[in-house]
mmCIF file of C-alpha atoms and ligand atoms in Angstrom:
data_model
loop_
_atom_site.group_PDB
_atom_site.id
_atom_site.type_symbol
_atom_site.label_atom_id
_atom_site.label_comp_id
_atom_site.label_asym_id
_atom_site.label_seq_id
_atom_site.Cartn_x
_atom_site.Cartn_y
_atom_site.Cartn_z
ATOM 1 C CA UNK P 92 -118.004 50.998 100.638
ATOM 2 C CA UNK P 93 -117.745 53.671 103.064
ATOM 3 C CA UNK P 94 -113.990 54.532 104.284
ATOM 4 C CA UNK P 95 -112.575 57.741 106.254
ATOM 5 C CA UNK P 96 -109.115 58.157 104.522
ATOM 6 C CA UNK P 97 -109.111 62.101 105.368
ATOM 7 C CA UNK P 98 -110.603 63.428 107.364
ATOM 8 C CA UNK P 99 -112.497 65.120 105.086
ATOM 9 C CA UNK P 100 -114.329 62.343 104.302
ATOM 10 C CA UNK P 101 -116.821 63.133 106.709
ATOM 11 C CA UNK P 102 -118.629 66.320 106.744
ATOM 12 C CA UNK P 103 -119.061 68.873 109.727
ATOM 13 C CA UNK P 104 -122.608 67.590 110.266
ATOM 14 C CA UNK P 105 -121.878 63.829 109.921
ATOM 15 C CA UNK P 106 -118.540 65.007 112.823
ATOM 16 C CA UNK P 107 -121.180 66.724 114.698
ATOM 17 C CA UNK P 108 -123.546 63.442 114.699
ATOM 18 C CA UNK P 109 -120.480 61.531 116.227
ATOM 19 C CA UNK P 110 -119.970 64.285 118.833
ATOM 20 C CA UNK P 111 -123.208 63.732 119.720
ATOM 21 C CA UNK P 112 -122.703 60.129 119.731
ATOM 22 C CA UNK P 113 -119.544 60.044 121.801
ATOM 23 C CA UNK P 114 -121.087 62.603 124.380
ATOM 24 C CA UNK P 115 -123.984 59.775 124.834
ATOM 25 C CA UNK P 116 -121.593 56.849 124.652
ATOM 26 C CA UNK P 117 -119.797 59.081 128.014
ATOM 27 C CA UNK P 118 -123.275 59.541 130.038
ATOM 28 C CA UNK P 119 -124.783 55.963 128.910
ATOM 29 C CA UNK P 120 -121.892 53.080 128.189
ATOM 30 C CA UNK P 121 -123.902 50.528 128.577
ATOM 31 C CA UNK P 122 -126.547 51.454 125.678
ATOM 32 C CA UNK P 123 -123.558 50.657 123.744
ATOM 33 C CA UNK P 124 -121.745 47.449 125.351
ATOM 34 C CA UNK P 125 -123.039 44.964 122.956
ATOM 35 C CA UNK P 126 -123.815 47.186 119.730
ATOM 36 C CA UNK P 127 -121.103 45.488 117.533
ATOM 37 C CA UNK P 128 -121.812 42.133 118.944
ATOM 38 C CA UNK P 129 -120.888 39.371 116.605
ATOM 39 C CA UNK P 130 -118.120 41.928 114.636
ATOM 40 C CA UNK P 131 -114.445 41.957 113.947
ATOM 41 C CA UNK P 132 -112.330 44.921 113.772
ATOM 42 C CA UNK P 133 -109.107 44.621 112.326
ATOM 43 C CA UNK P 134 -106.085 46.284 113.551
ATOM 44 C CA UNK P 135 -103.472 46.365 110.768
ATOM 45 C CA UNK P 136 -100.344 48.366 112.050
ATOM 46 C CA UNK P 137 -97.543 48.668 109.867
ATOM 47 C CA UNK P 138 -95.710 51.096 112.156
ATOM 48 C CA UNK P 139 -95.390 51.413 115.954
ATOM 49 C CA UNK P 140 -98.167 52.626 117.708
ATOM 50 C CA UNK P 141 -99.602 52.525 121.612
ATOM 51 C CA UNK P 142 -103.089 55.218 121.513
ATOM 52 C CA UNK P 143 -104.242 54.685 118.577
ATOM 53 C CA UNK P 144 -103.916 50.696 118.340
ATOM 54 C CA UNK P 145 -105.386 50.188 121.608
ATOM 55 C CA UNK P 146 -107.463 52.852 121.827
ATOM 56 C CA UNK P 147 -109.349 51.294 118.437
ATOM 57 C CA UNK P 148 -108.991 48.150 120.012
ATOM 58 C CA UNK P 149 -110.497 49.168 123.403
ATOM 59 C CA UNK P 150 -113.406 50.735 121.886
ATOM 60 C CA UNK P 151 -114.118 47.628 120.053
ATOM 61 C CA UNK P 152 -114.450 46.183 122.729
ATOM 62 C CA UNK P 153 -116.572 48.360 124.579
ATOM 63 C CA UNK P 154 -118.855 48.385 121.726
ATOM 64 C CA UNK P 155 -118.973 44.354 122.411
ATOM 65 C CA UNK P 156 -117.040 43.248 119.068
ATOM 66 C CA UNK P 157 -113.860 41.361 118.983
ATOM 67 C CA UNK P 158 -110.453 41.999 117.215
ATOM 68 C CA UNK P 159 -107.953 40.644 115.160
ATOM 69 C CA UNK P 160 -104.633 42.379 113.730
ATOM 70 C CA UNK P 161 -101.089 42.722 114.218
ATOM 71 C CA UNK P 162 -98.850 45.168 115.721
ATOM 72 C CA UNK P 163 -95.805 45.348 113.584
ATOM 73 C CA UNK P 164 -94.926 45.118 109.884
ATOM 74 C CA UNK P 165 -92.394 42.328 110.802
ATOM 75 C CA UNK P 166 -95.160 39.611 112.107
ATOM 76 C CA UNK P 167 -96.910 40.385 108.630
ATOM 77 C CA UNK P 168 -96.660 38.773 105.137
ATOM 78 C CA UNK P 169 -95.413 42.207 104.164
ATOM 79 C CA UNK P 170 -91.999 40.677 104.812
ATOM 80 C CA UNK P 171 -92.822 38.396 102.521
ATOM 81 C CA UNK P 172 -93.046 41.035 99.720
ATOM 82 C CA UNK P 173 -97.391 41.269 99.804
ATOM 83 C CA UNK P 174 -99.010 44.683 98.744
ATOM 84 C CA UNK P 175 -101.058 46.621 100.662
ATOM 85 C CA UNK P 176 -104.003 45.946 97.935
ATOM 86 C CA UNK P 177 -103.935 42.092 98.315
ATOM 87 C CA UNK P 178 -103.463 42.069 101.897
ATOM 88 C CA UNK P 179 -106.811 44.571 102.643
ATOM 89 C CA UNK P 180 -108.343 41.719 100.098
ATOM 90 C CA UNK P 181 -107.295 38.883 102.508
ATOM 91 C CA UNK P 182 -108.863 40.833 105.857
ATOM 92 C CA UNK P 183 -112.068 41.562 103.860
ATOM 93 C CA UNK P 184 -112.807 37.939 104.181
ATOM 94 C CA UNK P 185 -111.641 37.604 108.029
ATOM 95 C CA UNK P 186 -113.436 41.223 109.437
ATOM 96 C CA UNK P 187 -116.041 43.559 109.543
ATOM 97 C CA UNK P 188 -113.784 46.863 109.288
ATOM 98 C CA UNK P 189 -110.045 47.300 109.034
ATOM 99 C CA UNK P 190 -107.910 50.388 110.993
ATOM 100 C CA UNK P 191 -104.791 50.356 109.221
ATOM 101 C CA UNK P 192 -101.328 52.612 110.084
ATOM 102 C CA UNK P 193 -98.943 52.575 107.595
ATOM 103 C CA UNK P 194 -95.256 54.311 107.344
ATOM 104 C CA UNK P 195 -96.331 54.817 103.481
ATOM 105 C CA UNK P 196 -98.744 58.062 102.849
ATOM 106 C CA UNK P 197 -101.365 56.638 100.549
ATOM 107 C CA UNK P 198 -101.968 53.041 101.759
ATOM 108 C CA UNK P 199 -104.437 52.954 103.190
ATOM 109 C CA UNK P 200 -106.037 54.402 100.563
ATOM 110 C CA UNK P 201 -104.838 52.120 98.227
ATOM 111 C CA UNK P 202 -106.317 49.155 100.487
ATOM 112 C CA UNK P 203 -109.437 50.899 100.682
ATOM 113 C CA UNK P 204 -109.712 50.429 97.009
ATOM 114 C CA UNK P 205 -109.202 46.981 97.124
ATOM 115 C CA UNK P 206 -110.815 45.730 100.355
ATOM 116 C CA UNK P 207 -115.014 44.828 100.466
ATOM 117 C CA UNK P 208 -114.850 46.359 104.172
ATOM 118 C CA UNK P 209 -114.493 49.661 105.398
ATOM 119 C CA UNK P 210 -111.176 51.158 105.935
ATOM 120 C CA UNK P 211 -110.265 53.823 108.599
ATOM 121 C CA UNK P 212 -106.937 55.444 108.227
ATOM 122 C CA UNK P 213 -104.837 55.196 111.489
ATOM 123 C CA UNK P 214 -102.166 57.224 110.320
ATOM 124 C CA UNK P 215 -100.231 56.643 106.445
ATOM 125 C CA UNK P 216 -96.479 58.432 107.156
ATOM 126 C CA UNK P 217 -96.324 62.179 107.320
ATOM 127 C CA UNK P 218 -99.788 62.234 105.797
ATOM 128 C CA UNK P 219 -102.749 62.503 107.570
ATOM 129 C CA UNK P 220 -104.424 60.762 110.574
ATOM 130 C CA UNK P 221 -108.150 61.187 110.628
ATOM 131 C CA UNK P 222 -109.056 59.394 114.043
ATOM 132 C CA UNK P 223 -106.797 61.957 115.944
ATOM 133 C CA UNK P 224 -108.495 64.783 114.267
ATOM 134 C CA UNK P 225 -112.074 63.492 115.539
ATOM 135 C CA UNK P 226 -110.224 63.033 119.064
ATOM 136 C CA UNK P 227 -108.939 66.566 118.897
ATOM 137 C CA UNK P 228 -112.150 67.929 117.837
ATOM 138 C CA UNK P 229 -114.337 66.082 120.634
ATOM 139 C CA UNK P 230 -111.432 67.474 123.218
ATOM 140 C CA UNK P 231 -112.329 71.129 121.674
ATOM 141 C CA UNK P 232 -115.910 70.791 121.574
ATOM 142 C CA UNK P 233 -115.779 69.812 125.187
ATOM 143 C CA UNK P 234 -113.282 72.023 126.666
ATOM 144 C CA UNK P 235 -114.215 75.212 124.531
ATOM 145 C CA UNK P 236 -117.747 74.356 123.712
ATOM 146 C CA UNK P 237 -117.071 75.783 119.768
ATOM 147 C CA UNK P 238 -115.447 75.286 116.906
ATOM 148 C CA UNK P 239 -115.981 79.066 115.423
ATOM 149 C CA UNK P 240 -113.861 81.910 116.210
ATOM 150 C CA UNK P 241 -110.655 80.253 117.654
ATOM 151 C CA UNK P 242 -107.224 81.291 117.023
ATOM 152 C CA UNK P 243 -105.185 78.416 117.292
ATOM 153 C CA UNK P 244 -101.491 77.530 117.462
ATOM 154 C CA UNK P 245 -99.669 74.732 116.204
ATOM 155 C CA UNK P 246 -96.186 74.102 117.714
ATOM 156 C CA UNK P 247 -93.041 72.197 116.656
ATOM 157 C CA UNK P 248 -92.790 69.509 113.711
ATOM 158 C CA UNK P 249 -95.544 71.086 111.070
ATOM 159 C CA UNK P 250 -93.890 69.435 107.892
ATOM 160 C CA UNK P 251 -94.331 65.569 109.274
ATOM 161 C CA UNK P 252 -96.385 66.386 111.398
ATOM 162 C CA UNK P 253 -99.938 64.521 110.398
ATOM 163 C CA UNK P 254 -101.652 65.379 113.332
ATOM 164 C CA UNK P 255 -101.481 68.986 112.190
ATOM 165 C CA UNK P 256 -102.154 68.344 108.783
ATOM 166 C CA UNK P 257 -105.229 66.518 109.520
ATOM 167 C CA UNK P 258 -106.541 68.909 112.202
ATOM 168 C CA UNK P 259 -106.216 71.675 110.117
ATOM 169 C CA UNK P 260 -108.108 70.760 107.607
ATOM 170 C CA UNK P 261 -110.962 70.050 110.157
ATOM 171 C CA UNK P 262 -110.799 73.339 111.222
ATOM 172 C CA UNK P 263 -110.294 74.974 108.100
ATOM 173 C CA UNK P 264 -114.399 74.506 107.755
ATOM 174 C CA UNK P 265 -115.223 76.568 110.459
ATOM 175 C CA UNK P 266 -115.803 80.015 110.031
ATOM 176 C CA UNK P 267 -113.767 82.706 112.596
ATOM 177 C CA UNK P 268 -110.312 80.351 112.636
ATOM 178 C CA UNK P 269 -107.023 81.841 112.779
ATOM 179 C CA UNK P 270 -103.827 79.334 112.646
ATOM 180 C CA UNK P 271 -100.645 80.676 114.079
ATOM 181 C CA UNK P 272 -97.938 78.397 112.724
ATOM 182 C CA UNK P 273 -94.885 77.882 115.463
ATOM 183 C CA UNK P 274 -92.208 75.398 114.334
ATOM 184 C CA UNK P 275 -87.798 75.797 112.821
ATOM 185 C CA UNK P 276 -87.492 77.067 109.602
ATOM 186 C CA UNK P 277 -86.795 73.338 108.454
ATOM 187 C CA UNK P 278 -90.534 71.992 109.960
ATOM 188 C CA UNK P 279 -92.661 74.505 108.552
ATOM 189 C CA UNK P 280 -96.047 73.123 107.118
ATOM 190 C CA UNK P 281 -95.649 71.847 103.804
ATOM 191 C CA UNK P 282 -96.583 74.038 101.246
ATOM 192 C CA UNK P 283 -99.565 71.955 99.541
ATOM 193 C CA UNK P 284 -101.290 72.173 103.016
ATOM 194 C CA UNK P 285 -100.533 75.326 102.842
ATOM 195 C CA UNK P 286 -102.025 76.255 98.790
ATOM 196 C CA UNK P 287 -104.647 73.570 99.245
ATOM 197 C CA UNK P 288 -106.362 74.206 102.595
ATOM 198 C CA UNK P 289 -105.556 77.961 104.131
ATOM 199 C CA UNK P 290 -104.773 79.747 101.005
ATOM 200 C CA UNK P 291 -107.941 77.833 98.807
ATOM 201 C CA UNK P 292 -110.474 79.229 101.672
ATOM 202 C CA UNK P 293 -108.635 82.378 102.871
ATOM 203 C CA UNK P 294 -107.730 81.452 105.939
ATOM 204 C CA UNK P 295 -105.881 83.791 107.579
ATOM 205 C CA UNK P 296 -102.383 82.395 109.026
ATOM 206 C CA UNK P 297 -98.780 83.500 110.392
ATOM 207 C CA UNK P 298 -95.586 81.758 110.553
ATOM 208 C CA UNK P 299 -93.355 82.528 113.089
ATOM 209 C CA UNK P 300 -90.426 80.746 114.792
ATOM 210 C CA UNK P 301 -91.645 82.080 118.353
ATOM 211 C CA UNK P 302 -93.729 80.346 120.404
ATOM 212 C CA UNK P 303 -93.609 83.356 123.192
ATOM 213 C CA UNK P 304 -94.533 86.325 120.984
ATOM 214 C CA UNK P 305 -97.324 84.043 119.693
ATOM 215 C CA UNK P 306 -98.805 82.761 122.990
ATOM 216 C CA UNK P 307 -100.853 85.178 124.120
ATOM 217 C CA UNK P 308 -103.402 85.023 121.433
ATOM 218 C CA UNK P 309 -103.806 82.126 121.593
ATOM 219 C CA UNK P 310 -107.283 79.745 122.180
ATOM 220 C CA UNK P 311 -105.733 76.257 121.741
ATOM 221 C CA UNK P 312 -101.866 75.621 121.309
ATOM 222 C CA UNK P 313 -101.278 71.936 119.833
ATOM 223 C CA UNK P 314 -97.576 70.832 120.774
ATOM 224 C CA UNK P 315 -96.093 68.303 118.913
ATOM 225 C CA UNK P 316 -93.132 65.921 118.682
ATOM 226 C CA UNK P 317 -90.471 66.027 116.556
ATOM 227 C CA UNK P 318 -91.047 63.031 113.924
ATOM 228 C CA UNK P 319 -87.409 61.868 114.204
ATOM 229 C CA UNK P 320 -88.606 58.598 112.357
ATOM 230 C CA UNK P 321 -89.414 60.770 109.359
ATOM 231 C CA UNK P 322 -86.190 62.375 109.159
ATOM 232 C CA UNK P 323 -83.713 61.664 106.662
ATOM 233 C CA UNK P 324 -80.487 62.546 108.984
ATOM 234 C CA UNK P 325 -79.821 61.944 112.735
ATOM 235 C CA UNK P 326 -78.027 65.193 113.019
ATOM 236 C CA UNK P 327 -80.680 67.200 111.958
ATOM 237 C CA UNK P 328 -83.509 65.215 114.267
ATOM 238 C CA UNK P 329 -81.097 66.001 116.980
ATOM 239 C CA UNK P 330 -80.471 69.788 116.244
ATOM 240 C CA UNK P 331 -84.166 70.123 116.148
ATOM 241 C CA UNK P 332 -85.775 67.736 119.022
ATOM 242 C CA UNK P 333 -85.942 70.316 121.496
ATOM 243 C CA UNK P 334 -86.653 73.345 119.584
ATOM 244 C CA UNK P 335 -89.569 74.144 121.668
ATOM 245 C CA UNK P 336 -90.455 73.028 125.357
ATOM 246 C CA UNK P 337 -93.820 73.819 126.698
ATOM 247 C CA UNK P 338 -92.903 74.503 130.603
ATOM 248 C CA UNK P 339 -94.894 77.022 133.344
ATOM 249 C CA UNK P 340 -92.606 80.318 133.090
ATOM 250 C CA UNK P 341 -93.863 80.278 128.868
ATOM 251 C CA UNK P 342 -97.609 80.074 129.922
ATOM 252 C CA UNK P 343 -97.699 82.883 132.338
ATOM 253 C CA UNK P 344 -98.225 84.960 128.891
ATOM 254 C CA UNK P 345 -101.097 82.443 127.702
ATOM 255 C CA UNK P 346 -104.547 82.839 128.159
ATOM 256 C CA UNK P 347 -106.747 81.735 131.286
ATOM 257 C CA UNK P 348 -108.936 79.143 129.534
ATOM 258 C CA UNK P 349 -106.220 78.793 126.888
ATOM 259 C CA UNK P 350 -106.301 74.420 125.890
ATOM 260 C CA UNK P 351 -102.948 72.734 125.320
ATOM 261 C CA UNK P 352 -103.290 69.895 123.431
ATOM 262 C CA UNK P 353 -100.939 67.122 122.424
ATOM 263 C CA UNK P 354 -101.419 63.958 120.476
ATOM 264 C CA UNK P 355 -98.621 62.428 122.396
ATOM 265 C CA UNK P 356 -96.297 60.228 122.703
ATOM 266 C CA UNK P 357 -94.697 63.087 124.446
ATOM 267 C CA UNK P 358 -91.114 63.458 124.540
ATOM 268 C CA UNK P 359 -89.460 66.835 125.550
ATOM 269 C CA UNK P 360 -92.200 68.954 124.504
ATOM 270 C CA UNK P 361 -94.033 70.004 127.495
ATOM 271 C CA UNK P 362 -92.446 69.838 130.775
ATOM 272 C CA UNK P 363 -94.090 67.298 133.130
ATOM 273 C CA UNK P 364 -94.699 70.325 135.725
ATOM 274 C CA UNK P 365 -97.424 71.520 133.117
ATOM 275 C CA UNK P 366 -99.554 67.938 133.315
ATOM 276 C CA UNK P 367 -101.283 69.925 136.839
ATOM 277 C CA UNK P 368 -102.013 72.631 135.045
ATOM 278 C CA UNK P 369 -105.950 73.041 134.587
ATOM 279 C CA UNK P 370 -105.525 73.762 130.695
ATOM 280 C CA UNK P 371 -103.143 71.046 130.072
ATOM 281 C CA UNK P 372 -105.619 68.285 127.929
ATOM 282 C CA UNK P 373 -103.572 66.231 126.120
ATOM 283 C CA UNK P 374 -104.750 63.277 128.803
ATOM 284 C CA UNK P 375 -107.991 64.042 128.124
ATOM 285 C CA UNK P 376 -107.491 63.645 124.194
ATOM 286 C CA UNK P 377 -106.337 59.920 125.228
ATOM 287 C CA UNK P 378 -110.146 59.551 126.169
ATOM 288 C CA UNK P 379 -111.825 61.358 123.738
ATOM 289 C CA UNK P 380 -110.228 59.451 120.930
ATOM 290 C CA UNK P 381 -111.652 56.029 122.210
ATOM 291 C CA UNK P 382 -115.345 57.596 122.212
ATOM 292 C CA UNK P 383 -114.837 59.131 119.032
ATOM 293 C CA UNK P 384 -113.002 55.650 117.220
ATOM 294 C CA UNK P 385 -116.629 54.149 119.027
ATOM 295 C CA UNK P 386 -119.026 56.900 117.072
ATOM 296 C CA UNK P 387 -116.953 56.038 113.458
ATOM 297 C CA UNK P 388 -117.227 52.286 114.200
ATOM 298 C CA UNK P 389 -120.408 52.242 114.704
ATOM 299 C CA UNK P 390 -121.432 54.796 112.054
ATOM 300 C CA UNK P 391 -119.064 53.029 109.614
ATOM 301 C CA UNK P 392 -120.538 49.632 110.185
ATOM 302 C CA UNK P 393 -123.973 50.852 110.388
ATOM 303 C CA UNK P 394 -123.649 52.050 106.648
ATOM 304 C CA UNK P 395 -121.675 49.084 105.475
HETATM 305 C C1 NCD L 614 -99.271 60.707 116.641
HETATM 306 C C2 NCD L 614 -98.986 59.968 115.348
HETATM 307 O O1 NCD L 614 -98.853 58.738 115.361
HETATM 308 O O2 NCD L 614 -98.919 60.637 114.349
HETATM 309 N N1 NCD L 614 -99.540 59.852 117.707
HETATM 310 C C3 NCD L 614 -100.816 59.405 117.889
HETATM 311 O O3 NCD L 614 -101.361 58.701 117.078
HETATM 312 N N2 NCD L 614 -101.464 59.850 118.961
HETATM 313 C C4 NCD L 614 -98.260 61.717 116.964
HETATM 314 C C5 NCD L 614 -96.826 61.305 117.067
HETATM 315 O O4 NCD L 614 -96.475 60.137 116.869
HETATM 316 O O5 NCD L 614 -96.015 62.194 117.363
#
């Protein structure tokens, strides 16, 4: 049974296939509105979420299948002490495909194992999260039209980050990418990201604590939030919350057709004046990641 865990999982042809399939899905909806007729997606969220829950749940929908789930650990039988394994073996006999976020990095793995349905990884702790990375890399294919020769820069929390850890493994197969690494001393990337994906295909990096010295190189700058619900202290989330904010007087260094990007939720990161800039696209990601989440359900269910 076919699951995307990592994003890795999926090869840069079967990605570009679902570009392909999400830049259709834009110019002809309706080809689509009843493709999953008759299906169930299952939504099983462990750990708060707004995008990525509804945005799976929305393009469901718009693919003409229903859904079933939960929104919060506390309304499952996980308070009731069930594993992860037995509960993906329960859904496989409700649904059609499960999207499960979990505060644990590895489960849904582990319920992939164990369910007779495909699994999609909506995010498992400071791990990796897949269905952002496709999101992100439909928002780059669209707004810079290649995924070769781009120096990009990742800003703010890089060790819990899985938005970054996920995304830079996508990139890491494309040939001509340069990662400058922005984030405190304490949020650098984590050192197996590090060994496994830039240093195992020599990609060339730099970490630096400066997101003004590294701006003007830059194609793409990815912002992200401080993962205070990682963080083992309160003091330290709030000595390091602010560390970097995005705001008009740091981009008059940045590039002309430079794309910030931002999983979001957004919290201090980029000042609100930025949102009318013309390469502010972290909106834009919001939309992109339904289309994509509508290419892997289909492609996953399609195989299944
Ligand atoms: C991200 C996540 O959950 O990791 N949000 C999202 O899914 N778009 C980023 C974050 O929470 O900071």
């Amino acid at each position: 049974m076919r699951s995307v865990i990592d994003i890795i999982d999926l090869t840069p042809e079967e990605i570009d296939d679902m570009i392909k399939t999400a830049c259709d899905i834009i110019d002809n909806p309706l080809k689509y509105s009843e493709m999953c007729k008759g299906k169930k997606l299952a939504t099983l969220f462990f750990e708060p979420s707004t995008r990525t829950r509804l945005s799976f749940e929305a393009a469901m929908y718009e693919l003409g299948g229903n859904v079933i789930g939960f929104s919060e650990a506390s309304s499952s039988s996980a308070t009731k002490g069930e594993s992860v394994a037995d509960t993906a073996k329960v859904i496989s006999c409700y649904a059609d495909i499960i999207a499960m976020r979990h505060p644990k990095e590895g489960a849904p793995y582990v319920a992939s194992k164990n369910a007779t349905i495909p699994v999609i990884n909506a995010g498992d702790g400071g791990h990796n999260h897949p269905t952002q990375t496709l999101a992100d890399l439909l928002t780059i294919y669209r707004e810079k039209g290649r995924f070769d020769n781009l120096t990009i820069g990742f800003c703010g929390d890089l060790k819990f980050g899985r938005t970054v850890h996920s995304l830079i493994n996508a990139m890491a197969r494309y040939t001509g990418i340069k990662f400058i690494l922005i984030s405190p001393e304490e949020l650098k990337l984590p050192s197996y990201v590090k060994k496994n994906v830039l240093m195992a295909n020599n990609i060339p990096y730099v970490q630096t604590t400066s997101l003004e010295e590294a701006m003007p190189e830059l194609d793409v700058l990815y912002m992200t939030r401080v993962q205070g619900e990682r963080f083992f202290n309160e003091e330290d989330y709030l000595r390091l919350r602010d560390s970097y904010i995005l705001d008009l007087q740091k981009l008059s260094t940045a590039k002309e057709d430079l794309c910030i990007m931002h999983p979001l939720p957004r919290v201090n990161e980029i000042s609100v004046a930025v949102d009318n800039d013309p390469r502010a696209c972290y909106f834009k990601q919001v939309l992109n990641g339904k289309y994509m989440r509508m290419a892997l359900i289909l492609k996953l269910l399609q195989e299944a």
